[in-house]
CSV table of C-alpha atoms in Angstrom, one decimal:
chain,number,residue,atom,x,y,z
A,1,VAL,CA,0.2,0.2,0.0
A,2,GLY,CA,1.4,3.8,-0.9
A,3,LEU,CA,-0.3,6.4,1.0
A,4,MET,CA,0.3,10.0,-0.2
A,5,ASP,CA,-0.6,13.0,1.5
A,6,VAL,CA,-1.7,16.1,-0.5
A,7,ASP,CA,-3.1,18.0,2.4
A,8,PHE,CA,-0.5,20.1,2.0
A,9,HIS,CA,-1.4,22.9,4.5
A,10,GLY,CA,-2.2,20.4,7.1
A,11,PRO,CA,-0.3,17.5,6.4
A,12,ASN,CA,-0.4,15.5,9.5
A,13,THR,CA,-0.3,11.7,8.2
A,14,LEU,CA,3.4,11.5,9.4
A,15,LYS,CA,2.8,12.6,13.2
A,16,MET,CA,-0.2,10.0,12.8
A,17,LEU,CA,2.0,7.5,12.0
A,18,GLY,CA,4.7,8.2,14.4
A,19,LEU,CA,7.1,8.9,11.5
A,20,GLU,CA,7.2,12.9,12.3
A,21,GLY,CA,10.6,14.4,11.9
A,22,GLU,CA,11.8,12.0,9.0
A,23,LYS,CA,13.1,12.9,5.8
A,24,MET,CA,12.7,11.5,2.5
A,25,VAL,CA,15.8,11.1,0.2
A,26,THR,CA,16.4,11.3,-3.5
A,27,ARG,CA,18.3,8.6,-4.8
A,28,GLN,CA,18.8,8.7,-8.8
A,29,GLU,CA,16.8,12.0,-8.9
A,30,LYS,CA,13.9,10.0,-7.7
A,31,LEU,CA,12.3,10.4,-4.1
A,32,ILE,CA,12.0,7.5,-2.1
A,33,PRO,CA,9.0,6.9,0.3
A,34,LEU,CA,9.3,6.6,4.0
A,35,LYS,CA,8.7,3.0,5.0
A,36,TYR,CA,6.1,2.7,8.2
A,37,SER,CA,6.4,-1.0,7.6
A,38,GLU,CA,6.8,-3.5,4.9
A,39,ASN,CA,3.6,-3.0,3.5
A,40,LEU,CA,2.7,0.8,3.9
A,41,GLN,CA,5.0,3.2,2.1
A,42,VAL,CA,4.3,7.2,2.6
A,43,VAL,CA,5.1,10.3,0.9
A,44,SER,CA,4.3,13.5,2.6
A,45,ILE,CA,5.1,17.0,2.0
A,46,SER,CA,5.7,17.5,5.9
A,47,SER,CA,8.9,15.2,5.4
A,48,LEU,CA,10.6,18.0,3.1
A,49,LEU,CA,9.9,20.8,5.5
A,50,ASP,CA,12.5,22.3,7.6
A,51,ASP,CA,10.7,21.9,10.4
A,52,SER,CA,7.0,21.1,11.6
A,53,ASP,CA,6.2,24.8,12.2
A,54,THR,CA,6.9,25.7,8.6
A,55,ALA,CA,3.9,26.4,6.4
A,56,VAL,CA,3.3,25.9,3.3
A,57,ILE,CA,2.1,29.2,1.7
A,58,TRP,CA,1.4,27.9,-2.0
A,59,ARG,CA,-0.8,29.2,-4.2
A,60,GLY,CA,-2.8,26.6,-6.4
A,61,PRO,CA,-0.3,26.2,-9.5
A,62,LEU,CA,2.5,25.4,-7.3
A,63,LYS,CA,0.5,22.8,-5.3
A,64,ILE,CA,-0.3,21.0,-8.7
A,65,GLY,CA,2.9,20.8,-9.8
A,66,VAL,CA,4.0,19.2,-6.7
A,67,ILE,CA,1.3,16.9,-6.5
A,68,ARG,CA,2.0,15.7,-10.0
A,69,GLN,CA,5.7,15.3,-9.0
A,70,PHE,CA,4.5,12.8,-5.8
A,71,ILE,CA,2.7,10.9,-8.8
A,72,THR,CA,5.5,10.9,-11.3
A,73,ASP,CA,9.0,11.7,-9.5
A,74,VAL,CA,8.6,9.0,-6.4
A,75,ARG,CA,10.1,5.6,-6.8
A,76,TRP,CA,7.0,3.8,-5.0
A,77,ASP,CA,7.3,0.2,-4.6
A,78,PRO,CA,4.7,-1.7,-6.8
A,79,CYS,CA,1.6,-0.9,-4.7
A,80,ASP,CA,-2.0,-3.0,-4.9
A,81,VAL,CA,-3.6,0.0,-3.7
A,82,LEU,CA,-2.4,3.9,-3.7
A,83,ILE,CA,-4.6,5.8,-1.0
A,84,ILE,CA,-4.6,9.5,-1.7
A,85,ASP,CA,-5.5,12.0,1.6
A,86,SER,CA,-7.0,15.2,0.0
A,87,PRO,CA,-8.1,17.8,2.2
A,88,PRO,CA,-11.8,18.5,2.4
A,89,GLY,CA,-13.4,20.2,-0.4
A,90,THR,CA,-13.4,20.5,-4.4
A,91,GLY,CA,-10.4,22.5,-5.0
A,92,ASP,CA,-7.0,22.4,-6.7
A,93,GLU,CA,-5.7,19.0,-4.9
A,94,PRO,CA,-8.6,16.5,-5.9
A,95,LEU,CA,-8.7,18.4,-8.8
A,96,THR,CA,-5.1,17.6,-9.9
A,97,VAL,CA,-5.5,13.8,-8.9
A,98,ALA,CA,-8.5,13.6,-10.9
A,99,GLN,CA,-6.8,14.8,-14.0
A,100,THR,CA,-3.6,13.1,-13.3
A,101,ILE,CA,-5.0,9.7,-12.3
A,102,PRO,CA,-7.8,9.0,-14.8
A,103,ASP,CA,-9.1,5.6,-13.0
A,104,ALA,CA,-8.5,7.1,-9.6
A,105,LYS,CA,-11.7,6.3,-7.2
A,106,GLY,CA,-13.4,8.7,-4.9
A,107,ILE,CA,-13.8,7.8,-1.2
A,108,ILE,CA,-15.9,10.6,0.3
A,109,VAL,CA,-15.6,10.5,4.7
A,110,THR,CA,-18.3,12.7,6.4
A,111,THR,CA,-19.5,13.2,10.0
A,112,PRO,CA,-23.4,12.6,10.1
A,113,GLN,CA,-24.7,16.2,10.6
A,114,GLU,CA,-26.9,17.8,7.7
A,115,VAL,CA,-24.2,20.2,7.4
A,116,SER,CA,-21.2,17.7,6.6
A,117,ILE,CA,-23.9,16.2,4.0
A,118,LEU,CA,-24.1,19.2,2.5
A,119,ASP,CA,-20.7,19.2,1.5
A,120,VAL,CA,-21.0,15.6,0.7
A,121,ARG,CA,-23.1,16.1,-2.1
A,122,LYS,CA,-21.1,18.8,-3.7
A,123,SER,CA,-18.0,16.3,-3.6
A,124,ILE,CA,-20.3,13.8,-5.2
A,125,THR,CA,-21.3,16.5,-8.0
A,126,PHE,CA,-17.4,17.2,-8.4
A,127,CYS,CA,-16.7,13.5,-8.8
A,128,ARG,CA,-19.2,12.9,-11.3
A,129,GLN,CA,-18.2,16.6,-13.5
A,130,VAL,CA,-14.7,15.3,-13.5
A,131,ASN,CA,-15.6,11.6,-14.2
A,132,MET,CA,-14.3,10.0,-11.2
A,133,THR,CA,-15.9,6.9,-9.9
A,134,ILE,CA,-17.3,6.9,-6.6
A,135,ALA,CA,-16.1,3.8,-4.4
A,136,GLY,CA,-18.5,4.9,-1.7
A,137,ILE,CA,-19.1,6.9,1.9
A,138,VAL,CA,-17.8,6.4,4.9
A,139,GLU,CA,-19.6,7.9,7.9
A,140,ASN,CA,-16.7,9.4,10.6
A,141,MET,CA,-17.6,10.2,14.3
A,142,SER,CA,-20.6,8.2,14.1
A,143,GLY,CA,-22.2,7.9,17.4
A,144,PHE,CA,-20.5,7.6,20.9
A,145,THR,CA,-20.4,5.5,23.9
A,146,CYS,CA,-20.1,7.6,27.1
A,147,PRO,CA,-16.9,5.7,29.1
A,148,HIS,CA,-18.4,6.7,32.2
A,149,CYS,CA,-22.1,5.2,32.1
A,150,GLY,CA,-22.3,3.2,28.8
A,151,LYS,CA,-25.1,5.2,27.5
A,152,ASN,CA,-25.2,6.3,23.8
A,153,ILE,CA,-24.7,10.0,23.0
A,154,ASP,CA,-25.1,11.6,19.5
A,155,LEU,CA,-22.2,13.7,19.2
A,156,PHE,CA,-22.6,15.1,15.4
A,157,SER,CA,-26.2,12.9,15.6
A,158,SER,CA,-25.7,9.4,13.4
A,159,GLY,CA,-26.8,7.6,10.1
A,160,GLY,CA,-26.5,11.0,8.1
A,161,GLY,CA,-23.7,9.1,5.9
A,162,GLU,CA,-25.8,5.8,5.6
A,163,LYS,CA,-28.8,7.9,4.4
A,164,ALA,CA,-27.0,10.0,2.0
A,165,ALA,CA,-25.5,7.0,0.5
A,166,ARG,CA,-28.9,5.5,-0.1
A,167,GLU,CA,-30.5,8.7,-1.5
A,168,LEU,CA,-27.4,9.4,-3.9
A,169,ASN,CA,-27.5,5.5,-5.1
A,170,LEU,CA,-24.0,5.0,-3.6
A,171,PRO,CA,-22.0,2.3,-1.5
A,172,PHE,CA,-21.8,2.9,2.0
A,173,LEU,CA,-18.8,1.7,3.0
A,174,GLY,CA,-19.5,1.9,6.8
A,175,ALA,CA,-19.2,3.7,10.0
A,176,LEU,CA,-16.4,5.1,12.4
A,177,PRO,CA,-17.4,5.4,15.9
A,178,PHE,CA,-16.1,8.4,17.8
A,179,ASP,CA,-13.4,7.1,20.0
A,180,PRO,CA,-11.2,9.3,22.3
A,181,GLN,CA,-8.8,6.7,21.6
A,182,ILE,CA,-8.1,7.1,17.8
A,183,VAL,CA,-7.5,11.0,19.0
A,184,ILE,CA,-5.2,9.9,21.5
A,185,ALA,CA,-3.4,7.3,19.1
A,186,GLY,CA,-3.0,9.7,16.4
A,187,ASP,CA,-1.4,12.2,18.8
A,188,LYS,CA,1.1,9.6,19.8
A,189,GLY,CA,1.6,8.3,16.4
A,190,LYS,CA,0.3,5.0,17.0
A,191,PRO,CA,-3.2,4.0,14.9
A,192,VAL,CA,-5.8,2.2,17.0
A,193,PRO,CA,-6.4,-0.4,14.1
A,194,LEU,CA,-2.6,-1.4,14.6
A,195,GLN,CA,-2.7,-1.2,18.6
A,196,ASP,CA,-6.3,-2.4,19.5
A,197,PRO,CA,-7.4,-4.6,16.2
A,198,ASP,CA,-10.0,-6.2,18.2
A,199,GLY,CA,-11.2,-3.2,19.8
A,200,PRO,CA,-14.7,-1.7,18.6
A,201,SER,CA,-12.6,1.2,16.5
A,202,GLY,CA,-10.3,-1.5,15.5
A,203,LYS,CA,-13.0,-4.2,14.2
A,204,ALA,CA,-15.0,-0.7,12.7
A,205,PHE,CA,-11.7,0.2,10.6
A,206,ARG,CA,-11.4,-3.0,9.2
A,207,SER,CA,-14.9,-3.5,8.3
A,208,VAL,CA,-14.7,-0.4,6.3
A,209,VAL,CA,-11.6,-1.9,4.4
A,210,GLU,CA,-13.3,-5.4,3.8
A,211,THR,CA,-16.3,-3.7,2.3
A,212,LEU,CA,-14.2,-1.5,0.1
A,213,LEU,CA,-12.4,-4.3,-1.2
A,214,GLN,CA,-15.3,-6.3,-2.1
A,215,ALA,CA,-16.9,-3.5,-3.9
B,1,VAL,CA,-21.2,43.4,11.4
B,2,GLY,CA,-20.5,41.9,8.2
B,3,LEU,CA,-19.9,37.9,7.8
B,4,MET,CA,-18.5,37.0,4.5
B,5,ASP,CA,-17.9,33.4,3.5
B,6,VAL,CA,-14.8,32.5,1.6
B,7,ASP,CA,-14.9,28.5,2.1
B,8,PHE,CA,-15.9,28.1,-1.4
B,9,HIS,CA,-15.8,24.4,-1.0
B,10,GLY,CA,-18.1,24.0,1.7
B,11,PRO,CA,-20.0,27.5,2.1
B,12,ASN,CA,-22.3,26.4,4.9
B,13,THR,CA,-22.6,30.1,6.6
B,14,LEU,CA,-26.2,30.1,5.1
B,15,LYS,CA,-27.5,27.3,6.1
B,16,MET,CA,-26.4,27.7,9.9
B,17,LEU,CA,-28.1,30.8,9.9
B,18,GLY,CA,-31.5,29.6,8.3
B,19,LEU,CA,-30.6,31.3,4.9
B,20,GLU,CA,-30.3,28.5,2.8
B,21,GLY,CA,-31.9,28.9,-0.6
B,22,GLU,CA,-32.0,33.0,-0.3
B,23,LYS,CA,-30.4,34.6,-3.5
B,24,MET,CA,-28.1,38.0,-3.3
B,25,VAL,CA,-29.3,40.3,-5.9
B,26,THR,CA,-27.4,43.0,-7.7
B,27,ARG,CA,-28.4,46.9,-7.8
B,28,GLN,CA,-25.7,49.3,-9.8
B,29,GLU,CA,-23.5,46.6,-10.4
B,30,LYS,CA,-23.1,45.8,-6.6
B,31,LEU,CA,-24.0,42.4,-4.9
B,32,ILE,CA,-26.1,43.5,-1.8
B,33,PRO,CA,-25.6,41.2,1.0
B,34,LEU,CA,-28.1,39.0,2.7
B,35,LYS,CA,-29.6,40.5,6.0
B,36,TYR,CA,-29.8,38.1,8.8
B,37,SER,CA,-30.8,40.7,11.3
B,38,GLU,CA,-30.6,44.6,11.4
B,39,ASN,CA,-27.0,44.2,12.6
B,40,LEU,CA,-25.9,41.4,10.6
B,41,GLN,CA,-25.2,41.1,6.5
B,42,VAL,CA,-23.9,38.1,4.9
B,43,VAL,CA,-22.0,37.2,1.6
B,44,SER,CA,-21.7,33.5,0.7
B,45,ILE,CA,-20.7,31.8,-2.7
B,46,SER,CA,-23.7,29.6,-1.6
B,47,SER,CA,-26.5,32.2,-2.2
B,48,LEU,CA,-24.8,32.4,-5.7
B,49,LEU,CA,-25.2,28.9,-7.0
B,50,ASP,CA,-28.0,27.2,-8.6
B,51,ASP,CA,-28.8,24.7,-5.7
B,52,SER,CA,-27.0,23.4,-3.0
B,53,ASP,CA,-25.5,20.1,-4.6
B,54,THR,CA,-23.7,22.2,-6.9
B,55,ALA,CA,-19.9,21.9,-6.5
B,56,VAL,CA,-17.4,25.0,-6.8
B,57,ILE,CA,-14.6,23.4,-8.7
B,58,TRP,CA,-12.3,26.5,-9.2
B,59,ARG,CA,-8.5,26.5,-9.3
B,60,GLY,CA,-6.8,29.0,-7.1
B,61,PRO,CA,-7.0,32.1,-9.6
B,62,LEU,CA,-10.6,32.1,-10.1
B,63,LYS,CA,-11.2,32.1,-6.3
B,64,ILE,CA,-8.9,34.8,-5.8
B,65,GLY,CA,-10.8,36.9,-8.4
B,66,VAL,CA,-14.0,36.3,-6.3
B,67,ILE,CA,-12.4,37.0,-2.8
B,68,ARG,CA,-11.5,40.3,-4.5
B,69,GLN,CA,-15.0,40.9,-5.9
B,70,PHE,CA,-16.6,40.2,-2.5
B,71,ILE,CA,-14.3,42.9,-0.7
B,72,THR,CA,-14.9,45.3,-3.4
B,73,ASP,CA,-17.9,44.9,-5.6
B,74,VAL,CA,-20.3,44.8,-2.6
B,75,ARG,CA,-22.4,47.2,-1.2
B,76,TRP,CA,-21.5,46.2,2.4
B,77,ASP,CA,-23.7,48.7,4.9
B,78,PRO,CA,-21.2,50.4,7.0
B,79,CYS,CA,-19.4,47.6,9.4
B,80,ASP,CA,-17.7,48.2,12.4
B,81,VAL,CA,-16.3,44.6,12.2
B,82,LEU,CA,-16.0,42.3,8.9
B,83,ILE,CA,-15.7,38.6,9.9
B,84,ILE,CA,-14.2,36.3,7.2
B,85,ASP,CA,-14.8,32.7,7.4
B,86,SER,CA,-11.7,31.1,6.0
B,87,PRO,CA,-11.3,27.3,5.1
B,88,PRO,CA,-8.7,25.6,7.3
B,89,GLY,CA,-5.1,25.8,6.0
B,90,THR,CA,-3.0,28.5,4.7
B,91,GLY,CA,-4.0,28.2,0.9
B,92,ASP,CA,-5.3,30.9,-1.4
B,93,GLU,CA,-8.1,31.8,0.6
B,94,PRO,CA,-6.4,33.4,3.7
B,95,LEU,CA,-3.2,34.3,1.5
B,96,THR,CA,-5.7,36.8,-0.8
B,97,VAL,CA,-7.5,37.9,2.2
B,98,ALA,CA,-4.1,38.9,3.8
B,99,GLN,CA,-3.0,40.4,0.7
B,100,THR,CA,-6.4,42.3,0.0
B,101,ILE,CA,-6.9,43.4,3.4
B,102,PRO,CA,-3.4,44.9,5.0
B,103,ASP,CA,-4.9,45.5,8.5
B,104,ALA,CA,-6.8,42.3,8.8
B,105,LYS,CA,-6.3,40.0,11.7
B,106,GLY,CA,-6.2,36.8,12.0
B,107,ILE,CA,-8.3,34.6,14.8
B,108,ILE,CA,-7.2,30.9,14.6
B,109,VAL,CA,-9.9,28.6,15.8
B,110,THR,CA,-8.6,24.7,16.7
B,111,THR,CA,-9.5,21.7,18.2
B,112,PRO,CA,-7.5,20.8,21.4
B,113,GLN,CA,-5.5,17.6,20.3
B,114,GLU,CA,-1.8,17.5,19.1
B,115,VAL,CA,-2.8,17.1,15.7
B,116,SER,CA,-4.8,20.1,15.4
B,117,ILE,CA,-2.1,22.2,17.3
B,118,LEU,CA,0.3,21.3,14.4
B,119,ASP,CA,-2.0,22.9,12.2
B,120,VAL,CA,-2.2,26.0,14.3
B,121,ARG,CA,1.7,26.4,14.6
B,122,LYS,CA,1.5,26.5,10.6
B,123,SER,CA,-1.4,29.1,10.6
B,124,ILE,CA,1.0,31.4,13.0
B,125,THR,CA,3.6,31.1,10.8
B,126,PHE,CA,1.6,31.9,8.0
B,127,CYS,CA,0.1,35.1,9.6
B,128,ARG,CA,3.5,36.2,10.5
B,129,GLN,CA,5.0,35.7,7.3
B,130,VAL,CA,2.3,37.7,5.5
B,131,ASN,CA,2.6,40.4,8.1
B,132,MET,CA,-0.9,39.7,9.6
B,133,THR,CA,-1.6,40.5,13.1
B,134,ILE,CA,-2.8,37.6,15.7
B,135,ALA,CA,-6.1,38.5,17.5
B,136,GLY,CA,-5.8,35.2,19.4
B,137,ILE,CA,-6.7,31.8,19.5
B,138,VAL,CA,-9.7,30.0,20.1
B,139,GLU,CA,-10.3,26.7,21.4
B,140,ASN,CA,-13.3,24.7,20.2
B,141,MET,CA,-14.9,21.6,20.7
B,142,SER,CA,-13.1,21.7,24.3
B,143,GLY,CA,-14.2,19.4,26.9
B,144,PHE,CA,-17.4,17.5,27.4
B,145,THR,CA,-19.8,16.5,29.9
B,146,CYS,CA,-22.0,13.5,29.4
B,147,PRO,CA,-25.7,14.5,29.2
B,148,HIS,CA,-26.5,11.1,30.9
B,149,CYS,CA,-24.3,11.0,33.9
B,150,GLY,CA,-23.2,14.6,34.0
B,151,LYS,CA,-19.2,13.5,33.9
B,152,ASN,CA,-16.4,15.2,32.0
B,153,ILE,CA,-15.4,13.6,28.8
B,154,ASP,CA,-12.0,14.5,27.0
B,155,LEU,CA,-13.3,13.9,23.6
B,156,PHE,CA,-10.7,15.6,21.8
B,157,SER,CA,-8.5,16.4,25.3
B,158,SER,CA,-8.6,19.7,26.4
B,159,GLY,CA,-6.0,22.9,26.9
B,160,GLY,CA,-4.2,22.4,23.9
B,161,GLY,CA,-5.1,25.5,22.1
B,162,GLU,CA,-4.7,27.8,25.5
B,163,LYS,CA,-1.1,26.1,26.4
B,164,ALA,CA,-0.1,26.7,22.6
B,165,ALA,CA,-1.2,30.2,22.9
B,166,ARG,CA,0.9,30.5,26.1
B,167,GLU,CA,3.8,29.0,24.4
B,168,LEU,CA,3.8,31.1,21.1
B,169,ASN,CA,2.9,34.3,23.3
B,170,LEU,CA,-0.3,35.1,21.9
B,171,PRO,CA,-3.7,36.0,23.4
B,172,PHE,CA,-6.2,33.0,24.5
B,173,LEU,CA,-9.6,34.1,23.5
B,174,GLY,CA,-11.5,31.2,25.7
B,175,ALA,CA,-12.9,27.9,25.0
B,176,LEU,CA,-16.1,26.6,23.1
B,177,PRO,CA,-17.3,23.1,24.7
B,178,PHE,CA,-18.5,20.3,22.8
B,179,ASP,CA,-22.2,20.4,22.8
B,180,PRO,CA,-24.4,18.2,20.4
B,181,GLN,CA,-27.0,21.4,20.8
B,182,ILE,CA,-24.6,23.2,18.5
B,183,VAL,CA,-24.5,20.8,15.7
B,184,ILE,CA,-28.3,20.3,15.9
B,185,ALA,CA,-28.9,24.5,15.9
B,186,GLY,CA,-26.5,24.6,13.2
B,187,ASP,CA,-28.3,21.5,11.1
B,188,LYS,CA,-31.5,23.9,11.9
B,189,GLY,CA,-30.2,27.2,10.9
B,190,LYS,CA,-30.6,28.6,14.4
B,191,PRO,CA,-27.3,29.4,16.1
B,192,VAL,CA,-27.0,28.9,19.8
B,193,PRO,CA,-26.0,31.9,21.2
B,194,LEU,CA,-29.0,33.4,20.3
B,195,GLN,CA,-31.4,30.5,20.8
B,196,ASP,CA,-30.1,30.1,24.4
B,197,PRO,CA,-27.9,32.7,25.2
B,198,ASP,CA,-27.5,31.9,28.6
B,199,GLY,CA,-27.0,28.4,28.4
B,200,PRO,CA,-23.3,27.0,28.8
B,201,SER,CA,-22.8,27.3,25.0
B,202,GLY,CA,-24.3,30.7,24.6
B,203,LYS,CA,-21.9,32.0,27.5
B,204,ALA,CA,-18.5,30.4,26.3
B,205,PHE,CA,-19.5,32.2,22.9
B,206,ARG,CA,-20.1,35.7,24.8
B,207,SER,CA,-17.0,35.3,26.7
B,208,VAL,CA,-15.0,34.8,23.2
B,209,VAL,CA,-16.7,37.8,21.9
B,210,GLU,CA,-15.9,40.0,24.8
B,211,THR,CA,-12.2,39.1,25.2
B,212,LEU,CA,-11.7,39.6,21.8
B,213,LEU,CA,-13.4,43.4,22.0
B,214,GLN,CA,-11.4,44.3,24.7
B,215,ALA,CA,-7.8,43.0,23.1
């Protein structure tokens, strides 16, 4: 698996994988991705910046150039799957991906509340206009169980992503619960699906991936 | 007060104010802002789109042009304050605001966890590089009380924004609690500070504004 982080203004992938501060090297004029493990290689702008406070203050055309370079000038080990993590919205980043990789598929991640579903509908219009197949919708931060009393709390309400998938006739890939352990694990650079694969969140992540692979 | 929504890819301001579907009109070649109330006028790209599913698939230069138009070609009633709601990050939108309105001040809104603080530090570097004064940091989704058992739950942990403000020597404007009522109120277009001004969230919003006005 390859993971490419094109959220240039908030590139947090390396921190969340515990690779913060690692630098990519160049070999024969090609960038070598960072290795998280034997099966996961990662490319992110943050591994090319001087320090973690540096802001990427780039206008669109420069971002487009770097995304193209990430695709063509990186010596990826052969990948079954390349995941491209794009910032929210329908701007330069997903547009460049759509135009550079014609058979890319879109995965739309949303929280369940109506205001987010509004953005999802725009993302779907976007995919259709640029002829990108949509692999499906994931509902993130869906529902929550109080760790003290065990009762359910609807933080961002729930079911909005599933309802949108049904209405728009798209595959629903699954729901990921809100889990403060995911926040803590991300801050520590230790992904929950690896730390606690059989916990509720670990299982939910695996279920989304399995649904996606079967699609 | 004027409110300008420059989050073109996810313009949710009108929905959250109950103005969804309202269209701005043009008079003598100037756009007339929508009126939420006698004291709040609003400009958003969503009031110029055909319907709420339409995606704004624009590259940077087009967005820059529209932001400039929102500043120069809108007949704003005289404002004490113009609030410009920008998407996350350090891209074309805040950069255009910084370059078009030289005395604009930045308000940085963050959730408390470390991964977000990483982005805050980038935003601060951004403001300093473009010579924008920083009015302060607001910590959003800070802490949570279970509605069933009344115990505190750290959803995104808490205190990260305040700690960052102290470390970076910036004003801390206050913390807004996570409150499912805010989610529901936003979906319904009925802002919590007006619906329930004396509830915990209403008070927290007012406290942030008061701190900001005293700064």
